[in-house]
Amino acid sequence: CDPDHSNFSSGLFEWTRLRLVWGTGLLSVTGILLAILAQVGCCRPKPGRYWPHLLRRSLQQVLLRGAICYTIYLCVPWVLLEMQNLSWGTRGILPDISHGHGAEWVQFYCWRYVTHSVATTPTCVDYETSNDQPWYFHGENSLYMNATWVAKQKIGSPTGVDPCGATGYTTPMFLAINGIVLAAGLVGLLFGLSLLRWYLTVAGPLWSAFFVAQVAQWQIFGPLTGQALIAPGLLRFTETDSSWVFHLCIFGAVLTLPVYDMLIKLMHSYYRRSLQLAYFCDGEDIDFTATAECPYCPHLLLGACVNDFRTPQEEKLLCDFTLSPLYLGCPRTGFFCTDSGMRLGYAMSVSAAAPDTFMLTKFDVLPIRFVLSVFSLRLGDFVRLEPDGKVAIKVGRTVRRLEEAAVHSSTGGHAEQHGQTAQYLAQRMLDRAIVALPFIGCHLLLVLGKQLGNAGDCFSYGVVLQIGLSGFVVVLVLSFFAFAPQMRWLMRSPLILQFQMMFMHRHQAARPPPYVYLSDGGLIECLGVLMLLRRRMPLILCSDACEDMSLTLRALRDTIELAREERLCSFFDMHDPRRDVHLAMEEWRKGHSSYLRLGIRYERLPGEEEPLEGELLYIRMRLAPGDAALERPILEKQELLQDAETPRGSAFSEQASPATASRPQWGPDSRPFLDETMGDSLEAPSSSPHSGYRRDMDGVCCEGSCCGLRRCGRKFPDFGTGNQFLQPKHFANLCFLGAEMSLPAVRHAAAKMREAR
């Protein structure tokens, strides 16, 4: 509203300069002190005395995150001002660019607001912090109350059409720039450029900031211009509309705080439901702990990964985590009894949340974490380690009895399952509701400050508002010091857990927090063999379906290396223990055996006379050289009830010994059958894209050609993990291949078990 420079704010300039000087000085002094402490080494972690190191680390984390937030805090007002200027305030932007009518309408809006405020009562937002008078009584702004100047400048009668606060330039320009960058990124893929990846990295925070800026513009400039919130003409600013939007947002925030954990894992819930429909009868989940008591269910061990917690003496970030019906945990966190309310589908979804682990390790930057946390795109979850307290259990049991009684009176079916679910949800909500009280109190202070401002008590308005806003900052800052027992309760808040994930704060303490974030453990060890080696199992049957189109056997090699690092065991060739195991693996991958036999020699434990030995049966998803099996139709129930058979045309042999690499051979009984049915088309099976061979099946079009083109992309069975939309025919062929490859290994395992008896 500067009368001479309509697109400039001298008050905002002074506000920024003052805070820039004091904020930069404070942050610089704190940073220098922390750097001196780090160089001196007085806060290095020492066994049994970790709190100096954790204190210095937490201060450093607060300093870095605080510098980022403070920079955003100083830049946001200028960004909002420039966005508003770009929309309608600067000369040359509005339609009447030749006459500069934009500045005239800005002055008219400001004069109209000042005139109305003087005639009535100024609002509390019109008062500056350092003055007891409204902003339009100071400096050049006082000209708006000078009738002579207003008449001379014709402020009350601007030329042109009233834009009515229209902001119709920012949004089209924002969309146009995003469209251009997106198109350039797509074109760059053809030349191997990474522009698209970087755009997608910052797109989430950028779009979020844009929508927040739109709301902020409406709230800040709306009293002057009466501009619309969503679109031109839709929800124009009035004090009444601003008040109900504010109270509606506060009410929604307070109402959702106790159940905030459910809202921020919508993608996880969808993923979990998809797994339930795929693997459980009628999509009904089952109790995870109850599987330990079922004689027909194996003892399930699900591997996961701890992402954002480590102890002070550890430098390695990721750590494998085990979920079982009896206990869950790892050496880093310790082991805890599995919650009786945990469901198997939930444990499976956490254990299979591969995108989270991949993003948090390969692309662990602030924009990626912002997208995962704010947009609820994470598939993993914060799993509770410690059991609930006595009060929570008592409340949960009461809710369970009420739910079972209600189900019995209405339908009478599944009462126990509904009761368990109600008890679990009640205990989780109670656990999270207590830690939500500070945030609820801060929200209520904002509402009280708003009411005091409407009543005209501007001093109380400023004090209460600052206390409410400072309360949010204090609670979030204290969460960085949750290594202290007095602050550990803050780590039960899903809002704080989401905030720390977004700001890349990896919790470090001698004792694990109540909740740890778990995702897929496949990036550490994706075969699940390491958990069995730690338990010194005598016979291990392993299947490998990792993406390994070149058959490097990288997953098995990683497992062997990890077992060596932990000094668990050594692997050897079952046929010649003197031979290097890697040579046996290299020979097997070129042969026709469906599985690989490796011997295991466990390290001797104290008290053992002789080291234990075991056997690993390794099955890798692949086709043997010379495979000529045909595509099969979808699976039928009657077929699943029959014994598995090796299909005609399969090139796998029944022998487990490594086969000598040779020219491709046809499977048993395949050549006569194919000669009768296909004739001469069999002569060049490797080069012919005949639709009958399963080796030629692609991952896009199962039947015939695709859009007039011949089959393209990766072939069966290596479709690639990026293809998440396999058809039933794909599944049938993959399932049949798995049965075909595992049948000899299962027979061998059964024979070994009979010998052991």
PDB file of N, CA and C in Angstrom, residues 199-268:
ATOM      1  N   TYR A 199      12.751 -32.993 -11.313  1.00  0.00           N
ATOM      2  CA  TYR A 199      11.465 -32.303 -11.259  1.00  0.00           C
ATOM      3  C   TYR A 199      10.495 -33.027 -10.333  1.00  0.00           C
ATOM      4  N   LEU A 200      10.412 -34.348 -10.472  1.00  0.00           N
ATOM      5  CA  LEU A 200       9.514 -35.113  -9.612  1.00  0.00           C
ATOM      6  C   LEU A 200       9.959 -35.043  -8.157  1.00  0.00           C
ATOM      7  N   THR A 201      11.249 -34.838  -7.921  1.00  0.00           N
ATOM      8  CA  THR A 201      11.739 -34.726  -6.548  1.00  0.00           C
ATOM      9  C   THR A 201      11.215 -33.473  -5.865  1.00  0.00           C
ATOM     10  N   VAL A 202      11.191 -32.357  -6.605  1.00  0.00           N
ATOM     11  CA  VAL A 202      10.768 -31.082  -6.003  1.00  0.00           C
ATOM     12  C   VAL A 202       9.318 -30.748  -6.293  1.00  0.00           C
ATOM     13  N   ALA A 203       8.631 -31.547  -7.107  1.00  0.00           N
ATOM     14  CA  ALA A 203       7.258 -31.208  -7.486  1.00  0.00           C
ATOM     15  C   ALA A 203       6.328 -31.217  -6.283  1.00  0.00           C
ATOM     16  N   GLY A 204       6.478 -32.202  -5.392  1.00  0.00           N
ATOM     17  CA  GLY A 204       5.593 -32.288  -4.232  1.00  0.00           C
ATOM     18  C   GLY A 204       5.678 -31.065  -3.343  1.00  0.00           C
ATOM     19  N   PRO A 205       6.887 -30.720  -2.826  1.00  0.00           N
ATOM     20  CA  PRO A 205       6.986 -29.493  -2.017  1.00  0.00           C
ATOM     21  C   PRO A 205       6.577 -28.237  -2.771  1.00  0.00           C
ATOM     22  N   LEU A 206       6.866 -28.177  -4.057  1.00  0.00           N
ATOM     23  CA  LEU A 206       6.538 -26.981  -4.837  1.00  0.00           C
ATOM     24  C   LEU A 206       5.029 -26.788  -4.941  1.00  0.00           C
ATOM     25  N   TRP A 207       4.309 -27.854  -5.273  1.00  0.00           N
ATOM     26  CA  TRP A 207       2.859 -27.741  -5.387  1.00  0.00           C
ATOM     27  C   TRP A 207       2.212 -27.482  -4.034  1.00  0.00           C
ATOM     28  N   SER A 208       2.718 -28.102  -2.983  1.00  0.00           N
ATOM     29  CA  SER A 208       2.176 -27.845  -1.645  1.00  0.00           C
ATOM     30  C   SER A 208       2.366 -26.390  -1.258  1.00  0.00           C
ATOM     31  N   ALA A 209       3.573 -25.874  -1.501  1.00  0.00           N
ATOM     32  CA  ALA A 209       3.838 -24.477  -1.180  1.00  0.00           C
ATOM     33  C   ALA A 209       2.948 -23.540  -1.987  1.00  0.00           C
ATOM     34  N   PHE A 210       2.665 -23.903  -3.220  1.00  0.00           N
ATOM     35  CA  PHE A 210       1.827 -23.038  -4.053  1.00  0.00           C
ATOM     36  C   PHE A 210       0.403 -22.959  -3.505  1.00  0.00           C
ATOM     37  N   PHE A 211      -0.155 -24.097  -3.130  1.00  0.00           N
ATOM     38  CA  PHE A 211      -1.523 -24.081  -2.601  1.00  0.00           C
ATOM     39  C   PHE A 211      -1.595 -23.373  -1.248  1.00  0.00           C
ATOM     40  N   VAL A 212      -0.584 -23.565  -0.411  1.00  0.00           N
ATOM     41  CA  VAL A 212      -0.551 -22.843   0.865  1.00  0.00           C
ATOM     42  C   VAL A 212      -0.427 -21.349   0.622  1.00  0.00           C
ATOM     43  N   ALA A 213       0.365 -20.960  -0.368  1.00  0.00           N
ATOM     44  CA  ALA A 213       0.516 -19.543  -0.692  1.00  0.00           C
ATOM     45  C   ALA A 213      -0.798 -18.934  -1.172  1.00  0.00           C
ATOM     46  N   GLN A 214      -1.589 -19.708  -1.890  1.00  0.00           N
ATOM     47  CA  GLN A 214      -2.890 -19.202  -2.343  1.00  0.00           C
ATOM     48  C   GLN A 214      -3.789 -18.868  -1.160  1.00  0.00           C
ATOM     49  N   VAL A 215      -3.797 -19.745  -0.161  1.00  0.00           N
ATOM     50  CA  VAL A 215      -4.603 -19.488   1.032  1.00  0.00           C
ATOM     51  C   VAL A 215      -4.049 -18.293   1.807  1.00  0.00           C
ATOM     52  N   ALA A 216      -2.718 -18.214   1.916  1.00  0.00           N
ATOM     53  CA  ALA A 216      -2.113 -17.092   2.627  1.00  0.00           C
ATOM     54  C   ALA A 216      -2.405 -15.768   1.926  1.00  0.00           C
ATOM     55  N   GLN A 217      -2.358 -15.748   0.596  1.00  0.00           N
ATOM     56  CA  GLN A 217      -2.710 -14.537  -0.137  1.00  0.00           C
ATOM     57  C   GLN A 217      -4.137 -14.104   0.173  1.00  0.00           C
ATOM     58  N   TRP A 218      -5.029 -15.070   0.201  1.00  0.00           N
ATOM     59  CA  TRP A 218      -6.432 -14.753   0.478  1.00  0.00           C
ATOM     60  C   TRP A 218      -6.601 -14.157   1.878  1.00  0.00           C
ATOM     61  N   GLN A 219      -5.855 -14.685   2.850  1.00  0.00           N
ATOM     62  CA  GLN A 219      -5.991 -14.224   4.219  1.00  0.00           C
ATOM     63  C   GLN A 219      -5.307 -12.866   4.432  1.00  0.00           C
ATOM     64  N   ILE A 220      -4.172 -12.636   3.755  1.00  0.00           N
ATOM     65  CA  ILE A 220      -3.408 -11.405   3.977  1.00  0.00           C
ATOM     66  C   ILE A 220      -3.955 -10.244   3.157  1.00  0.00           C
ATOM     67  N   PHE A 221      -4.155 -10.471   1.853  1.00  0.00           N
ATOM     68  CA  PHE A 221      -4.570  -9.384   0.968  1.00  0.00           C
ATOM     69  C   PHE A 221      -6.083  -9.310   0.787  1.00  0.00           C
ATOM     70  N   GLY A 222      -6.777 -10.335   1.244  1.00  0.00           N
ATOM     71  CA  GLY A 222      -8.231 -10.337   1.103  1.00  0.00           C
ATOM     72  C   GLY A 222      -8.929  -9.151   1.743  1.00  0.00           C
ATOM     73  N   PRO A 223      -8.536  -8.714   2.978  1.00  0.00           N
ATOM     74  CA  PRO A 223      -9.199  -7.541   3.563  1.00  0.00           C
ATOM     75  C   PRO A 223      -9.104  -6.296   2.707  1.00  0.00           C
ATOM     76  N   LEU A 224      -8.038  -6.186   1.900  1.00  0.00           N
ATOM     77  CA  LEU A 224      -7.890  -5.025   1.020  1.00  0.00           C
ATOM     78  C   LEU A 224      -8.670  -5.188  -0.283  1.00  0.00           C
ATOM     79  N   THR A 225      -8.544  -6.354  -0.898  1.00  0.00           N
ATOM     80  CA  THR A 225      -9.026  -6.526  -2.266  1.00  0.00           C
ATOM     81  C   THR A 225     -10.346  -7.272  -2.363  1.00  0.00           C
ATOM     82  N   GLY A 226     -10.667  -8.080  -1.349  1.00  0.00           N
ATOM     83  CA  GLY A 226     -11.851  -8.918  -1.454  1.00  0.00           C
ATOM     84  C   GLY A 226     -11.706 -10.032  -2.475  1.00  0.00           C
ATOM     85  N   GLN A 227     -10.474 -10.485  -2.715  1.00  0.00           N
ATOM     86  CA  GLN A 227     -10.219 -11.484  -3.745  1.00  0.00           C
ATOM     87  C   GLN A 227     -10.771 -12.842  -3.343  1.00  0.00           C
ATOM     88  N   ALA A 228     -10.894 -13.716  -4.340  1.00  0.00           N
ATOM     89  CA  ALA A 228     -11.462 -15.044  -4.125  1.00  0.00           C
ATOM     90  C   ALA A 228     -10.394 -16.006  -3.637  1.00  0.00           C
ATOM     91  N   LEU A 229     -10.829 -17.062  -2.961  1.00  0.00           N
ATOM     92  CA  LEU A 229      -9.903 -18.043  -2.415  1.00  0.00           C
ATOM     93  C   LEU A 229      -9.509 -19.093  -3.453  1.00  0.00           C
ATOM     94  N   ILE A 230     -10.503 -19.682  -4.111  1.00  0.00           N
ATOM     95  CA  ILE A 230     -10.248 -20.816  -4.990  1.00  0.00           C
ATOM     96  C   ILE A 230     -10.194 -20.394  -6.444  1.00  0.00           C
ATOM     97  N   ALA A 231     -11.151 -19.664  -6.881  1.00  0.00           N
ATOM     98  CA  ALA A 231     -11.208 -19.241  -8.278  1.00  0.00           C
ATOM     99  C   ALA A 231     -11.871 -17.867  -8.319  1.00  0.00           C
ATOM    100  N   PRO A 232     -11.698 -17.133  -9.394  1.00  0.00           N
ATOM    101  CA  PRO A 232     -12.339 -15.826  -9.485  1.00  0.00           C
ATOM    102  C   PRO A 232     -13.845 -15.925  -9.260  1.00  0.00           C
ATOM    103  N   GLY A 233     -14.290 -15.201  -8.240  1.00  0.00           N
ATOM    104  CA  GLY A 233     -15.714 -15.181  -7.944  1.00  0.00           C
ATOM    105  C   GLY A 233     -16.171 -16.233  -6.956  1.00  0.00           C
ATOM    106  N   LEU A 234     -15.292 -17.152  -6.521  1.00  0.00           N
ATOM    107  CA  LEU A 234     -15.683 -18.226  -5.615  1.00  0.00           C
ATOM    108  C   LEU A 234     -15.071 -17.967  -4.246  1.00  0.00           C
ATOM    109  N   LEU A 235     -15.940 -17.790  -3.240  1.00  0.00           N
ATOM    110  CA  LEU A 235     -15.564 -17.532  -1.861  1.00  0.00           C
ATOM    111  C   LEU A 235     -14.694 -16.277  -1.753  1.00  0.00           C
ATOM    112  N   ARG A 236     -15.284 -15.131  -2.099  1.00  0.00           N
ATOM    113  CA  ARG A 236     -14.570 -13.865  -1.934  1.00  0.00           C
ATOM    114  C   ARG A 236     -14.404 -13.544  -0.452  1.00  0.00           C
ATOM    115  N   PHE A 237     -13.346 -12.821  -0.167  1.00  0.00           N
ATOM    116  CA  PHE A 237     -13.002 -12.575   1.229  1.00  0.00           C
ATOM    117  C   PHE A 237     -14.001 -11.643   1.898  1.00  0.00           C
ATOM    118  N   THR A 238     -14.495 -12.089   3.035  1.00  0.00           N
ATOM    119  CA  THR A 238     -15.227 -11.265   3.991  1.00  0.00           C
ATOM    120  C   THR A 238     -14.782 -11.707   5.379  1.00  0.00           C
ATOM    121  N   GLU A 239     -14.982 -10.840   6.357  1.00  0.00           N
ATOM    122  CA  GLU A 239     -14.582 -11.199   7.714  1.00  0.00           C
ATOM    123  C   GLU A 239     -15.346 -12.429   8.209  1.00  0.00           C
ATOM    124  N   THR A 240     -16.597 -12.541   7.781  1.00  0.00           N
ATOM    125  CA  THR A 240     -17.387 -13.714   8.196  1.00  0.00           C
ATOM    126  C   THR A 240     -16.823 -14.989   7.599  1.00  0.00           C
ATOM    127  N   ASP A 241     -16.529 -14.959   6.286  1.00  0.00           N
ATOM    128  CA  ASP A 241     -15.972 -16.151   5.640  1.00  0.00           C
ATOM    129  C   ASP A 241     -14.611 -16.501   6.206  1.00  0.00           C
ATOM    130  N   SER A 242     -13.791 -15.481   6.460  1.00  0.00           N
ATOM    131  CA  SER A 242     -12.469 -15.736   7.029  1.00  0.00           C
ATOM    132  C   SER A 242     -12.582 -16.375   8.410  1.00  0.00           C
ATOM    133  N   SER A 243     -13.546 -15.936   9.191  1.00  0.00           N
ATOM    134  CA  SER A 243     -13.717 -16.471  10.538  1.00  0.00           C
ATOM    135  C   SER A 243     -14.158 -17.926  10.515  1.00  0.00           C
ATOM    136  N   TRP A 244     -15.139 -18.251   9.653  1.00  0.00           N
ATOM    137  CA  TRP A 244     -15.606 -19.647   9.670  1.00  0.00           C
ATOM    138  C   TRP A 244     -14.601 -20.597   9.030  1.00  0.00           C
ATOM    139  N   VAL A 245     -13.815 -20.110   8.060  1.00  0.00           N
ATOM    140  CA  VAL A 245     -12.756 -20.952   7.506  1.00  0.00           C
ATOM    141  C   VAL A 245     -11.694 -21.232   8.571  1.00  0.00           C
ATOM    142  N   PHE A 246     -11.334 -20.212   9.342  1.00  0.00           N
ATOM    143  CA  PHE A 246     -10.355 -20.381  10.417  1.00  0.00           C
ATOM    144  C   PHE A 246     -10.851 -21.366  11.462  1.00  0.00           C
ATOM    145  N   HIS A 247     -12.093 -21.170  11.940  1.00  0.00           N
ATOM    146  CA  HIS A 247     -12.620 -22.057  12.973  1.00  0.00           C
ATOM    147  C   HIS A 247     -12.834 -23.477  12.436  1.00  0.00           C
ATOM    148  N   LEU A 248     -13.199 -23.590  11.173  1.00  0.00           N
ATOM    149  CA  LEU A 248     -13.376 -24.924  10.596  1.00  0.00           C
ATOM    150  C   LEU A 248     -12.047 -25.674  10.528  1.00  0.00           C
ATOM    151  N   CYS A 249     -10.978 -24.986  10.152  1.00  0.00           N
ATOM    152  CA  CYS A 249      -9.657 -25.623  10.101  1.00  0.00           C
ATOM    153  C   CYS A 249      -9.176 -26.024  11.493  1.00  0.00           C
ATOM    154  N   ILE A 250      -9.378 -25.139  12.474  1.00  0.00           N
ATOM    155  CA  ILE A 250      -8.968 -25.458  13.842  1.00  0.00           C
ATOM    156  C   ILE A 250      -9.764 -26.645  14.378  1.00  0.00           C
ATOM    157  N   PHE A 251     -11.069 -26.633  14.126  1.00  0.00           N
ATOM    158  CA  PHE A 251     -11.909 -27.733  14.591  1.00  0.00           C
ATOM    159  C   PHE A 251     -11.491 -29.057  13.936  1.00  0.00           C
ATOM    160  N   GLY A 252     -11.212 -29.011  12.632  1.00  0.00           N
ATOM    161  CA  GLY A 252     -10.769 -30.227  11.954  1.00  0.00           C
ATOM    162  C   GLY A 252      -9.437 -30.725  12.477  1.00  0.00           C
ATOM    163  N   ALA A 253      -8.506 -29.795  12.763  1.00  0.00           N
ATOM    164  CA  ALA A 253      -7.196 -30.200  13.278  1.00  0.00           C
ATOM    165  C   ALA A 253      -7.321 -30.840  14.659  1.00  0.00           C
ATOM    166  N   VAL A 254      -8.110 -30.219  15.542  1.00  0.00           N
ATOM    167  CA  VAL A 254      -8.270 -30.762  16.893  1.00  0.00           C
ATOM    168  C   VAL A 254      -8.991 -32.107  16.849  1.00  0.00           C
ATOM    169  N   LEU A 255      -9.979 -32.210  15.986  1.00  0.00           N
ATOM    170  CA  LEU A 255     -10.766 -33.442  15.910  1.00  0.00           C
ATOM    171  C   LEU A 255      -9.943 -34.610  15.375  1.00  0.00           C
ATOM    172  N   THR A 256      -9.017 -34.337  14.478  1.00  0.00           N
ATOM    173  CA  THR A 256      -8.243 -35.418  13.851  1.00  0.00           C
ATOM    174  C   THR A 256      -6.942 -35.743  14.575  1.00  0.00           C
ATOM    175  N   LEU A 257      -6.542 -34.940  15.565  1.00  0.00           N
ATOM    176  CA  LEU A 257      -5.276 -35.214  16.252  1.00  0.00           C
ATOM    177  C   LEU A 257      -5.243 -36.589  16.921  1.00  0.00           C
ATOM    178  N   PRO A 258      -6.303 -37.022  17.646  1.00  0.00           N
ATOM    179  CA  PRO A 258      -6.230 -38.370  18.245  1.00  0.00           C
ATOM    180  C   PRO A 258      -6.190 -39.498  17.226  1.00  0.00           C
ATOM    181  N   VAL A 259      -6.719 -39.265  16.028  1.00  0.00           N
ATOM    182  CA  VAL A 259      -6.731 -40.323  15.000  1.00  0.00           C
ATOM    183  C   VAL A 259      -5.825 -39.943  13.837  1.00  0.00           C
ATOM    184  N   TYR A 260      -4.880 -39.062  14.090  1.00  0.00           N
ATOM    185  CA  TYR A 260      -4.019 -38.571  13.016  1.00  0.00           C
ATOM    186  C   TYR A 260      -3.193 -39.697  12.396  1.00  0.00           C
ATOM    187  N   ASP A 261      -2.862 -40.692  13.218  1.00  0.00           N
ATOM    188  CA  ASP A 261      -2.056 -41.806  12.719  1.00  0.00           C
ATOM    189  C   ASP A 261      -2.776 -42.550  11.596  1.00  0.00           C
ATOM    190  N   MET A 262      -4.096 -42.664  11.690  1.00  0.00           N
ATOM    191  CA  MET A 262      -4.849 -43.362  10.649  1.00  0.00           C
ATOM    192  C   MET A 262      -4.916 -42.556   9.360  1.00  0.00           C
ATOM    193  N   LEU A 263      -4.903 -41.237   9.481  1.00  0.00           N
ATOM    194  CA  LEU A 263      -5.048 -40.393   8.298  1.00  0.00           C
ATOM    195  C   LEU A 263      -3.761 -40.310   7.485  1.00  0.00           C
ATOM    196  N   ILE A 264      -2.605 -40.429   8.146  1.00  0.00           N
ATOM    197  CA  ILE A 264      -1.349 -40.246   7.423  1.00  0.00           C
ATOM    198  C   ILE A 264      -0.832 -41.552   6.828  1.00  0.00           C
ATOM    199  N   LYS A 265      -1.571 -42.626   6.958  1.00  0.00           N
ATOM    200  CA  LYS A 265      -1.137 -43.885   6.340  1.00  0.00           C
ATOM    201  C   LYS A 265      -2.245 -44.473   5.480  1.00  0.00           C
ATOM    202  N   LEU A 266      -2.885 -43.611   4.693  1.00  0.00           N
ATOM    203  CA  LEU A 266      -3.940 -44.080   3.804  1.00  0.00           C
ATOM    204  C   LEU A 266      -3.378 -45.015   2.740  1.00  0.00           C
ATOM    205  N   MET A 267      -2.205 -44.686   2.188  1.00  0.00           N
ATOM    206  CA  MET A 267      -1.597 -45.547   1.191  1.00  0.00           C
ATOM    207  C   MET A 267      -1.203 -46.892   1.796  1.00  0.00           C
ATOM    208  N   HIS A 268      -0.710 -46.847   3.025  1.00  0.00           N
ATOM    209  CA  HIS A 268      -0.384 -48.097   3.717  1.00  0.00           C
ATOM    210  C   HIS A 268      -1.649 -48.938   3.923  1.00  0.00           C
TER     211      HIS A 268
END
